[in-house]
PDB file of C-alpha atoms in Angstrom:
ATOM      1  CA  MET A   1      -0.030   0.113  -0.179  1.00 64.00           C
ATOM      2  CA  LYS A   2       1.410   3.375  -1.022  1.00 79.00           C
ATOM      3  CA  GLN A   3       2.007   5.874   1.913  1.00 95.00           C
ATOM      4  CA  ILE A   4       3.173   9.465   1.423  1.00 98.00           C
ATOM      5  CA  PHE A   5       5.397  10.591   3.949  1.00 98.00           C
ATOM      6  CA  ILE A   6       6.413  14.258   4.830  1.00 98.00           C
ATOM      7  CA  ALA A   7       9.206  15.742   6.961  1.00 98.00           C
ATOM      8  CA  SER A   8      10.665  19.209   7.338  1.00 98.00           C
ATOM      9  CA  ASP A   9      13.331  21.288   9.325  1.00 97.00           C
ATOM     10  CA  HIS A  10      12.248  24.260  11.092  1.00 96.00           C
ATOM     11  CA  ALA A  11      12.547  26.605   8.160  1.00 97.00           C
ATOM     12  CA  GLY A  12      10.006  24.217   6.371  1.00 97.00           C
ATOM     13  CA  PHE A  13       7.754  23.773   9.309  1.00 97.00           C
ATOM     14  CA  ASN A  14       4.974  26.358   8.192  1.00 97.00           C
ATOM     15  CA  LEU A  15       4.898  24.939   4.369  1.00 98.00           C
ATOM     16  CA  LYS A  16       4.765  21.709   5.627  1.00 98.00           C
ATOM     17  CA  LYS A  17       1.681  22.331   7.733  1.00 97.00           C
ATOM     18  CA  LYS A  18       0.087  24.385   5.023  1.00 98.00           C
ATOM     19  CA  ILE A  19       0.624  21.292   2.823  1.00 98.00           C
ATOM     20  CA  ILE A  20      -0.910  19.044   5.171  1.00 97.00           C
ATOM     21  CA  ASN A  21      -3.922  21.304   5.665  1.00 97.00           C
ATOM     22  CA  LYS A  22      -4.467  21.833   2.028  1.00 97.00           C
ATOM     23  CA  PHE A  23      -4.645  18.038   1.030  1.00 96.00           C
ATOM     24  CA  SER A  24      -5.718  16.250   4.295  1.00 92.00           C
ATOM     25  CA  LYS A  25      -9.029  15.388   2.731  1.00 93.00           C
ATOM     26  CA  LYS A  26      -7.498  13.773  -0.315  1.00 92.00           C
ATOM     27  CA  ILE A  27      -4.301  12.368   1.283  1.00 93.00           C
ATOM     28  CA  ILE A  28      -3.188  10.858   4.254  1.00 93.00           C
ATOM     29  CA  PHE A  29       0.606  12.145   5.136  1.00 96.00           C
ATOM     30  CA  LYS A  30       2.669  10.295   7.627  1.00 97.00           C
ATOM     31  CA  ASP A  31       4.272  13.554   9.399  1.00 98.00           C
ATOM     32  CA  LEU A  32       7.537  12.437  10.569  1.00 98.00           C
ATOM     33  CA  GLY A  33       8.446  16.070  12.152  1.00 95.00           C
ATOM     34  CA  THR A  34       9.875  18.397  12.956  1.00 97.00           C
ATOM     35  CA  ASP A  35       7.134  19.499  15.192  1.00 94.00           C
ATOM     36  CA  ASN A  36       7.648  23.186  15.764  1.00 87.00           C
ATOM     37  CA  SER A  37       9.467  26.107  13.890  1.00 85.00           C
ATOM     38  CA  TYR A  38      10.855  27.598  16.732  1.00 86.00           C
ATOM     39  CA  GLN A  39      13.497  25.172  17.622  1.00 92.00           C
ATOM     40  CA  SER A  40      16.583  24.860  15.477  1.00 94.00           C
ATOM     41  CA  VAL A  41      16.967  21.416  13.858  1.00 96.00           C
ATOM     42  CA  ASN A  42      19.216  19.385  12.046  1.00 96.00           C
ATOM     43  CA  TYR A  43      17.523  18.864   8.493  1.00 97.00           C
ATOM     44  CA  PRO A  44      19.745  15.521   7.515  1.00 97.00           C
ATOM     45  CA  ASP A  45      17.995  13.819  10.845  1.00 98.00           C
ATOM     46  CA  TYR A  46      14.479  13.995   9.050  1.00 98.00           C
ATOM     47  CA  ALA A  47      15.830  13.247   5.577  1.00 98.00           C
ATOM     48  CA  HIS A  48      17.439  10.159   7.118  1.00 98.00           C
ATOM     49  CA  LYS A  49      14.176   9.503   8.981  1.00 98.00           C
ATOM     50  CA  LEU A  50      11.651   9.811   5.944  1.00 98.00           C
ATOM     51  CA  CYS A  51      14.076   8.106   3.235  1.00 98.00           C
ATOM     52  CA  LYS A  52      14.104   4.959   5.747  1.00 98.00           C
ATOM     53  CA  LYS A  53      10.420   4.918   5.414  1.00 97.00           C
ATOM     54  CA  VAL A  54       9.810   5.329   1.686  1.00 98.00           C
ATOM     55  CA  ILE A  55      12.571   2.706   0.872  1.00 97.00           C
ATOM     56  CA  LYS A  56      10.317   0.034   2.672  1.00 96.00           C
ATOM     57  CA  ASN A  57       7.884  -0.047  -0.345  1.00 95.00           C
ATOM     58  CA  LYS A  58       8.717   0.767  -3.702  1.00 94.00           C
ATOM     59  CA  SER A  59       5.495   2.676  -4.079  1.00 95.00           C
ATOM     60  CA  ASN A  60       6.161   4.935  -1.044  1.00 97.00           C
ATOM     61  CA  LEU A  61       6.458   8.585  -1.680  1.00 98.00           C
ATOM     62  CA  GLY A  62       8.018  11.511   0.334  1.00 98.00           C
ATOM     63  CA  ILE A  63       8.074  15.208   0.655  1.00 98.00           C
ATOM     64  CA  LEU A  64      11.010  16.991   2.433  1.00 98.00           C
ATOM     65  CA  ILE A  65      10.923  20.692   2.986  1.00 98.00           C
ATOM     66  CA  CYS A  66      13.868  22.905   4.145  1.00 98.00           C
ATOM     67  CA  GLY A  67      14.716  26.653   3.506  1.00 97.00           C
ATOM     68  CA  SER A  68      16.033  26.091  -0.072  1.00 98.00           C
ATOM     69  CA  GLY A  69      15.244  22.267  -0.728  1.00 98.00           C
ATOM     70  CA  MET A  70      18.726  21.779  -1.632  1.00 98.00           C
ATOM     71  CA  GLY A  71      20.012  20.421   1.831  1.00 98.00           C
ATOM     72  CA  MET A  72      17.004  17.848   1.736  1.00 98.00           C
ATOM     73  CA  ALA A  73      17.886  16.565  -1.572  1.00 98.00           C
ATOM     74  CA  MET A  74      21.457  16.230  -0.781  1.00 98.00           C
ATOM     75  CA  ALA A  75      20.950  14.693   2.428  1.00 98.00           C
ATOM     76  CA  ALA A  76      18.047  12.109   0.805  1.00 98.00           C
ATOM     77  CA  ASN A  77      20.114  11.219  -2.374  1.00 98.00           C
ATOM     78  CA  LYS A  78      22.797   9.848   0.169  1.00 98.00           C
ATOM     79  CA  HIS A  79      20.415   6.778   0.445  1.00 98.00           C
ATOM     80  CA  LYS A  80      20.404   3.856  -2.197  1.00 96.00           C
ATOM     81  CA  LYS A  81      16.991   3.488  -3.875  1.00 97.00           C
ATOM     82  CA  ILE A  82      16.096   7.218  -3.152  1.00 98.00           C
ATOM     83  CA  ARG A  83      15.823   9.380  -6.204  1.00 98.00           C
ATOM     84  CA  ALA A  84      14.990  13.294  -4.464  1.00 98.00           C
ATOM     85  CA  ALA A  85      14.164  16.029  -6.791  1.00 98.00           C
ATOM     86  CA  LEU A  86      14.406  19.424  -5.898  1.00 98.00           C
ATOM     87  CA  CYS A  87      11.329  20.802  -7.541  1.00 98.00           C
ATOM     88  CA  TYR A  88      10.129  24.646  -8.355  1.00 97.00           C
ATOM     89  CA  SER A  89       7.794  24.508 -10.904  1.00 98.00           C
ATOM     90  CA  PRO A  90       4.927  21.657 -12.054  1.00 98.00           C
ATOM     91  CA  LYS A  91       6.705  20.993 -15.079  1.00 98.00           C
ATOM     92  CA  ASN A  92       9.846  20.227 -13.094  1.00 97.00           C
ATOM     93  CA  ALA A  93       8.058  18.069 -10.729  1.00 98.00           C
ATOM     94  CA  LYS A  94       6.428  16.383 -13.726  1.00 98.00           C
ATOM     95  CA  PHE A  95       9.645  15.358 -15.503  1.00 98.00           C
ATOM     96  CA  SER A  96      11.197  14.159 -12.158  1.00 98.00           C
ATOM     97  CA  ARG A  97       8.779  11.535 -12.047  1.00 98.00           C
ATOM     98  CA  LEU A  98       8.213  10.942 -15.866  1.00 97.00           C
ATOM     99  CA  HIS A  99      11.897  10.346 -16.679  1.00 97.00           C
ATOM    100  CA  ASN A 100      13.590  10.129 -13.551  1.00 97.00           C
ATOM    101  CA  ASP A 101      10.975   7.900 -11.265  1.00 97.00           C
ATOM    102  CA  ALA A 102      11.688  10.172  -8.195  1.00 98.00           C
ATOM    103  CA  ASN A 103      10.353   8.881  -5.301  1.00 98.00           C
ATOM    104  CA  VAL A 104      11.039  12.184  -3.004  1.00 98.00           C
ATOM    105  CA  ILE A 105      10.222  15.749  -3.637  1.00 98.00           C
ATOM    106  CA  THR A 106      11.994  18.389  -2.127  1.00 98.00           C
ATOM    107  CA  LEU A 107      10.513  22.268  -1.713  1.00 98.00           C
ATOM    108  CA  GLY A 108      12.406  24.993  -0.417  1.00 98.00           C
ATOM    109  CA  SER A 109       9.794  27.129   1.939  1.00 98.00           C
ATOM    110  CA  ARG A 110      12.018  30.361   1.299  1.00 97.00           C
ATOM    111  CA  LEU A 111      12.206  30.127  -2.501  1.00 97.00           C
ATOM    112  CA  THR A 112       8.923  28.813  -3.435  1.00 97.00           C
ATOM    113  CA  GLU A 113       5.648  30.201  -3.221  1.00 97.00           C
ATOM    114  CA  LYS A 114       2.820  28.295  -1.379  1.00 98.00           C
ATOM    115  CA  LYS A 115       0.537  28.024  -4.488  1.00 98.00           C
ATOM    116  CA  VAL A 116       3.398  27.076  -6.695  1.00 98.00           C
ATOM    117  CA  ALA A 117       4.418  24.315  -4.075  1.00 98.00           C
ATOM    118  CA  PHE A 118       0.850  22.982  -3.915  1.00 98.00           C
ATOM    119  CA  LYS A 119       1.067  22.441  -7.805  1.00 98.00           C
ATOM    120  CA  CYS A 120       4.335  20.905  -7.714  1.00 98.00           C
ATOM    121  CA  ILE A 121       3.011  18.330  -5.220  1.00 98.00           C
ATOM    122  CA  ILE A 122      -0.196  17.609  -7.170  1.00 97.00           C
ATOM    123  CA  THR A 123       1.812  17.024 -10.330  1.00 98.00           C
ATOM    124  CA  PHE A 124       4.333  15.002  -8.634  1.00 98.00           C
ATOM    125  CA  LEU A 125       1.825  12.518  -6.883  1.00 97.00           C
ATOM    126  CA  LYS A 126      -0.269  12.180  -9.996  1.00 96.00           C
ATOM    127  CA  THR A 127       2.634  11.241 -12.380  1.00 97.00           C
ATOM    128  CA  ASN A 128       3.815   7.954 -13.109  1.00 95.00           C
ATOM    129  CA  PHE A 129       7.222   6.853 -14.188  1.00 93.00           C
TER     130      PHE A 129
END
């Protein structure tokens, strides 16, 4: 059974909560933290936690959010069987799935507007390899 995992560091916390609220009627997310935006945390801890869950089932997908999205992508891509793509547009999200079989999308909360992030997630989740 496919599961959608989501995690962020402190910089991505607010966007993560907005994503969960926006899609909660259509998607059941497994929120892996962080649980607040006020305490600084190390983003690799959350990237590794999510990747371990995604790897357990080939159909699982993940969403990682930090300030730029780049740190999460770099940390996630250290795992075998993880193909994390930093997405900044719906077209970029589509191609990451269609051509690269990405199983984790990373977003930059400081660089991506909320509406664009929502469109990226919709596209990422509905596009098959």
